[in-house]
Structure formats: C-alpha cells, structure tokens
Amino acid sequence: MRVAIPVWGSRVSPVFDAAGLLLVVDYAGDREVKRHLVELPTGPLSGLVNTVLASRTEELLCGAISRPLLDMLQGEGISVTPFLAGEVECLLEARLGGRLADPCYLMPGCCRGRRHRQRGRGGHHRTAGRKEP
Amino acid sequence: MTVGVWSDPVGFQPAGTYLGRGGGNGTDVRSKLSEIIFDSISDGVFTVDRDCIITSFNRAAERITGFASDEAVGKHCFDVFRTEICHKQCALKDTLKTADPVENSRVTIITRDKREVPIRVTTTLLRDRQEQVVGAVEFFHDVSELEDLRDSLDRKRGLDDIVSVNARMQQLIKLLPDVAESECNVLIGGPSGAGKELVAQVIHNLSPRRYGPYIKINCAALPAPLLESELFGYEKGAFTDAKRAKPGQFSLADGGTLLLDEIGEMDISLQVKLLRVLNNGEYQPLGSTRTCRTDARIIAASNANLRQEIERGNFREDLYYRINVVDLEVPPLRDRPEDIPLLVNHFLRSFRSRRRKVISSMHPDAMKALRRYAWPGNVRELQNAIEHAFVMCHGDEIELGHLPLLVVSRNEVVGGVAYNHDTERQVIVETLQRHNGNRTRAAAELGVHRSTLWRKLKSYGLVS
C-alpha cells in the first residue's frame, strides 16, 4: 500500500492545494518499507493531480482541500482522508492504528460523524508534541 | 480600514490572552463592553498569540468561516483559517516577524463546510499596555458576492473563463494568445455545447480587435435567403418589405470579429459569396450594385466533419482551406471527465450569485452520477443539469435526486460508452405522458433543452 501525505515542516500541510512537498510511504502490511519526497507543482490543479497519480499513491492523507481537487482525486480512484491536522508521524501511526477519526487528528469542525466541540473560550488546547514549522 | 497597532483601547481581554489590564469591576464592565463591540463588528476579526494560536474569534469570523468560536480558539490559525498563503507568506506571521501591517490582501479560505471563499485580510500587531507585543490581529471580509457580481458584469471573457484541467484543453488554451494575435482565420471544431463559442469569444478578447465589435451568427438557425441578407445586408427595395436599407453583419463587424457558427450548414451558393469576402474582403449587399469592403476577422465553428461534407459535395473545398488557417478542436465533455468537478463548482458559483440560494456543494453520489453520464449535450447540458438541480434543491447540498432524471437514469459503464437506452426511452415516454405530450414541460422536467429532447425523440423513433 502506498500512502502519501503533504508535509509542511513536521506537520501535515494545512491546505493541500497549496502544498509544496508530498511524503510518499510504502507499506507491506503494517510495516513501513520505504519513503520518499515528491515536489508538488504550483499552478493549475491538474498538475497536482497528475503528480499524485504519477507517484502511484493509493491513499492520500491531507489537511484542508478544495472540493474540486478532492472530487478530481477521488474521481481518479485515490482514497482521500482530508481535513487532518498535526504531526505527520503521529498521523501515519494513527492510520496504522485505525485512529484517524479521533478528534485530536482532525482539523477543527471535522468530527467524521461525531459531534465534538471544545467548551469554553479560554484555554489553549494544544496537541502534545505539536511543533510549529 | 485604518491600520495601526491595536492596543486594546477599552481593556477588552480576548478569551485566552491577557492584554495587561488589572481586575476590578470597572474593568469587567469595560471588558464586557469591548466584547459586545468585538462581536458587533461586521468584519471577521480574530486574534492570535505569538505562537499563532487563536485567542479570540468574533461573530463575523464565525459566520464567514463557519467555525464556532469555541472550535477555533486554542487552535493554530492555519488549522482554522486555511488559505493558500499559510505555507509561504502567512500575513499574521509576517506581521509578527516584521511588525509591519499587511493591508487588504486577497486570499481564499477553505471554510468549515469545505467551501472556497475569497476574502480580503488586514493584519496588525497586538500590544499590551506596556507596548509589549502579545500577538497579532487579523481583520477580514468576504468578497465572494462582490467578485461574483464583478464576474457577471464583466463580459470580457479571458483565458481564465475556460474552465478545464484537461491536457488537450490546456494545449488549446496555450495556443489561444498566439492565435488571437495572428489575426488569421480560425476554424473551431467540436460537438455542440462543448464551448466553441467561448473559445471564439476569448480569441476576440485577446486579439488586437478586442475594442472592436464581436458578432456571432448561427448559420443553421436561418434559411439561406435570410442568412444572406443578414450577412451582407440589403438596399431599400431589394425585395418585398425591404422598406429601408439594412447593414449586414459583415458591415457591423468591421474592425472586429464575426463568428460564423455551424458553418457546415451554410448553403453552397452562399459559400461562394463568403469565399469572395474571405479572399479580398469585398461583398455586395442584396439589391446593390456597389461593392463594399469589410475588415472583419472571420472565425468559423462547426460540429460537423467538414472533410466529410466536402466529400459529400455539401461544402466547398476552397472555402474549407480558406477558413482553416488554424484548426482548433474542442474535445467533448465525455473525453474530459476530470473537468466535471471544476465545471460543477464554476456553475454552482455562478447560479448561487444569480439565484440567491445557499447551495454550496454536491453530494458525492450526485458527483459520481455526473462523472458516469456521457453528456451528449456537453458543457451546455451539464450547465442545464446544474441549473435544474438548483431549482429542485432547497438545502445547501445538491443530492442525486435533484439531478435531471436523464442523468440519473442512464445505466452506463464508466467512461460513458454503453447506455441503457431502453431506460432512457422509457423515462422520456413516461415524462411526455405526464405532461400530455407537451415537450417544453417534459424537457424542463428532464433537465434538458427542448432541442435535445427533440433529437432524442427522433433517435428513438418517437416522432415521425
């Protein structure tokens, strides 16, 4: 299985449409066997889609993504898990553990069918180990 | 908006941050007052600390982004306020780094409900009473309505109006500026509704003749004598009812561009006269003995295979070579399914501004149906289907049931090659029966143009 995730420093890129680098990871079952980086082009969305297709990605994990781009990728048969946030390594681990739907890996407002709202207006709710790029 | 340093004039403490005011009842009242003012501002406003963590988020920001304040506060700004500049030129980071404000910069955000909304942002530093930098503040407002209105007012279409990511279309788009500049005659091929007219309009708008007139005439829509008088004009008394002289389209298009759509349908006798215009720019209005000259650039478009028409004796070979200096082919929509999501998004945006509905997206099942349909009527049919769905949909997302029956009922394989024609025939018959044979109403329910329905009735032998 070939999984790709757009990276921004050590985090997943907040917006896939504007991402610059794609980390492509090969798995044999649950074991990672290889990884490499692919530079993503700027310009029309077709370039982005073609690059993802050329990388032979089967599953894409990403942050926010525009609807046309999401539709185009899904139309090409790529499984997309959008609106993820946080550290790339944490997300890859969470994927293996089937925990990507946990609110701590999702962008605010994306609860994958579960209602999750932080209460109160005061606290700084940071995910452990998060670093800003 | 005047930009400076926001130093919290009335002591408001946005949630989660401390701006350097002491406690006490007076402060509480002022803070409450500030909060009311903060939430009453019509622009979206949010503040971040020095680590770009959101510390406050006003009502307008909630409305524009779709995030509730308690979803946004405590999060990195780039996880909530998702723009194309987050990676490289984040306005807030720039302001925090350089202390320079960013003014009225245009970006696009992806909202909570995954819509793209164009906004303009202004950022400035946030300091406490001791003039220490505690973060930054961003003001923003939604400009989507403004841009939609500007788009609809601006009839000058450019390359950006050709919505496509298809490789063949991209090649065509790349050619257009040179083609436009060259002033040569152009033949645009491609099926009906694929966008030949749009390509012709873009060529005109990019050409040195862009300030001149752009006139289009459909050669299939008029019988030969009428088309002749329409193209060349006539003198007073040229025929019965010609009570005064009328200039033709060649005269009106002088200094501009004349699009001859469906040129393959032009009568062969008229083709000779057209050839003369193309050769030396000369023509004679009906009933006139004087020779007129025109400096109109001719763009021809046809959905027919003109080579075949030449072999059948329906089209003059010399005219074909005269109009075919540059040959552009617009591929049918079924050959570029990757364009469907983009076109859907484009039409949703366009209808949203015209219809004042909040429909912002399409359910994945509906999108799947659109991709699987073969689109014999091409982009025009897709546009009609989205318009139909807009009428049927009362929520904020178009679902499968909102699409025209013809689109949904097709039981074809991916790529749109094999269809279940029996189903389509049945759907058409039932719809016509429901409307007592009224084709206009049946076409409206099916979400196709009346002429499309007519073609289908003919192909199924339902009309004589």
Short mmCIF file of C-alpha atoms in Angstrom, two decimals, chain A residues 12 21 28-29 38 54 63 66 71 80 92 110:
data_model
loop_
_atom_site.label_atom_id
_atom_site.label_comp_id
_atom_site.label_asym_id
_atom_site.label_seq_id
_atom_site.Cartn_x
_atom_site.Cartn_y
_atom_site.Cartn_z
CA VAL A 12 0.68 17.92 7.53
CA LEU A 21 6.04 18.57 -0.73
CA ALA A 28 4.00 -4.02 3.39
CA GLY A 29 1.07 -4.79 5.65
CA VAL A 38 7.92 14.32 -4.16
CA ALA A 54 2.45 9.69 -11.17
CA GLY A 63 -5.31 18.79 5.59
CA SER A 66 -10.76 22.39 -2.06
CA ASP A 71 -13.52 15.37 -6.38
CA VAL A 80 -8.57 10.59 0.32
CA LEU A 92 0.87 7.86 9.98
CA CYS A 110 -14.31 17.88 11.28
#
